Structures are given as structure tokens and as C-alpha cells.
Amino acid sequence: MSIVEYTDFLVKALVKEPDSVKVECFDSDEDTKIIEIIVPASEMKNIIGKNGKNASALRTVIQAFALANNMNKVKVNIDAY
């Protein structure tokens, strides 16, 4: 399972409209990957959670997955459309 598939699985479990979620991966530097999570504005409250706890947990779990799969640095960006 790739990091994009794993992130997609996690995010779709949090939202009410899983078909509207988009996850993309970009290479920033030689060893840094950027994971872009794009959800509708109406779903942002589910992704961010109270006081940002869901967003923080998502970042932690995704970074742990990356470390387990020998990826050096991963940044997670969450955005709405």
C-alpha cells in the first residue's frame, strides 16, 4: 500500500462524502514528499476536528507510516475547495 492510498483510506473514514476526497503526493526536495489532502469546505470540520486534534492525529499517523516505509520526510497539507 502506498502512502497516498493509506492517506486516502484514513481521510475517507472521517468524512461523510468519501467520493469527494482527493489525495495527491508531490516531491518537494530530494527526500521530502508533500501529501496534499483536498476536501470540500463542508467536510473541513470533520478533518480538522475539535481544536485540530483530528488533523494532528492524521499527520502523526501518516508520518509514522512513512517512517515505517523508509521515507525520510513527509509534510501533510489539508485544503478545501
C-alpha positions as a printed Julia matrix, in Angstrom:
81×3 Matrix{Float64}:
   0.0    0.0    0.0
   1.38   3.39  -0.95
   1.28   6.45   1.29
  -1.36   8.04  -0.97
  -3.65   5.0   -0.7
  -3.14   4.88   3.07
  -3.9    8.6    3.47
  -6.94   8.27   1.21
  -8.22   5.39   3.37
  -7.79   7.39   6.6
  -9.41  10.57   5.29
 -12.37   8.79   3.69
 -13.14   7.21   7.07
 -13.55  10.68   8.6
 -15.83  12.36   6.05
 -19.5   11.89   5.14
 -18.87  12.15   1.38
 -15.87   9.88   0.7
 -16.11  10.28  -3.07
 -15.3   13.99  -2.78
 -11.86  13.43  -1.17
  -8.73  13.93  -3.24
  -5.22  12.94  -2.08
  -2.09  13.73  -4.09
   1.63  13.34  -3.49
   4.32  15.75  -4.69
   8.1   15.66  -4.39
   9.41  18.86  -2.81
  13.12  18.21  -2.34
  15.31  15.18  -2.83
  13.98  13.49   0.3
  10.77  15.39   1.13
   7.29  14.39  -0.02
   4.22  16.6    0.32
   0.86  14.89   0.8
  -2.0   17.18  -0.26
  -5.44  16.36   1.18
  -8.26  18.22  -0.58
 -11.83  18.02   0.76
 -14.99  20.1    0.32
 -15.31  23.1    2.64
 -18.3   21.46   4.31
 -16.1   18.49   5.37
 -13.23  20.53   6.84
 -14.76  20.39  10.32
 -14.53  16.57  10.24
 -10.92  16.57   9.07
  -9.66  19.24  11.45
 -11.7   18.15  14.45
 -12.09  19.95  17.75
  -9.01  22.1   18.44
  -7.22  20.46  15.48
  -6.95  17.05  17.13
  -8.03  15.04  14.06
  -5.61  16.93  11.82
  -2.78  16.43  14.29
  -3.55  12.71  14.61
  -3.7   12.34  10.81
  -0.29  13.97  10.44
   1.19  11.74  13.15
  -0.17   8.5   11.69
   0.86   9.41   8.13
   4.38  10.31   9.27
   4.61   7.02  11.2
   3.56   5.13   8.04
   6.21   6.99   6.06
   8.9    6.18   8.62
   7.91   2.5    8.6
   8.28   2.51   4.79
  11.71   4.19   4.78
  10.58   7.63   3.64
  12.58  10.42   5.19
  10.36  13.48   5.42
   6.65  13.86   4.79
   4.61  17.05   5.07
   0.82  16.94   5.14
  -1.25  19.85   3.81
  -5.02  19.97   4.26
  -7.03  22.23   1.99
 -10.65  22.8    0.97
 -12.31  23.59  -2.33
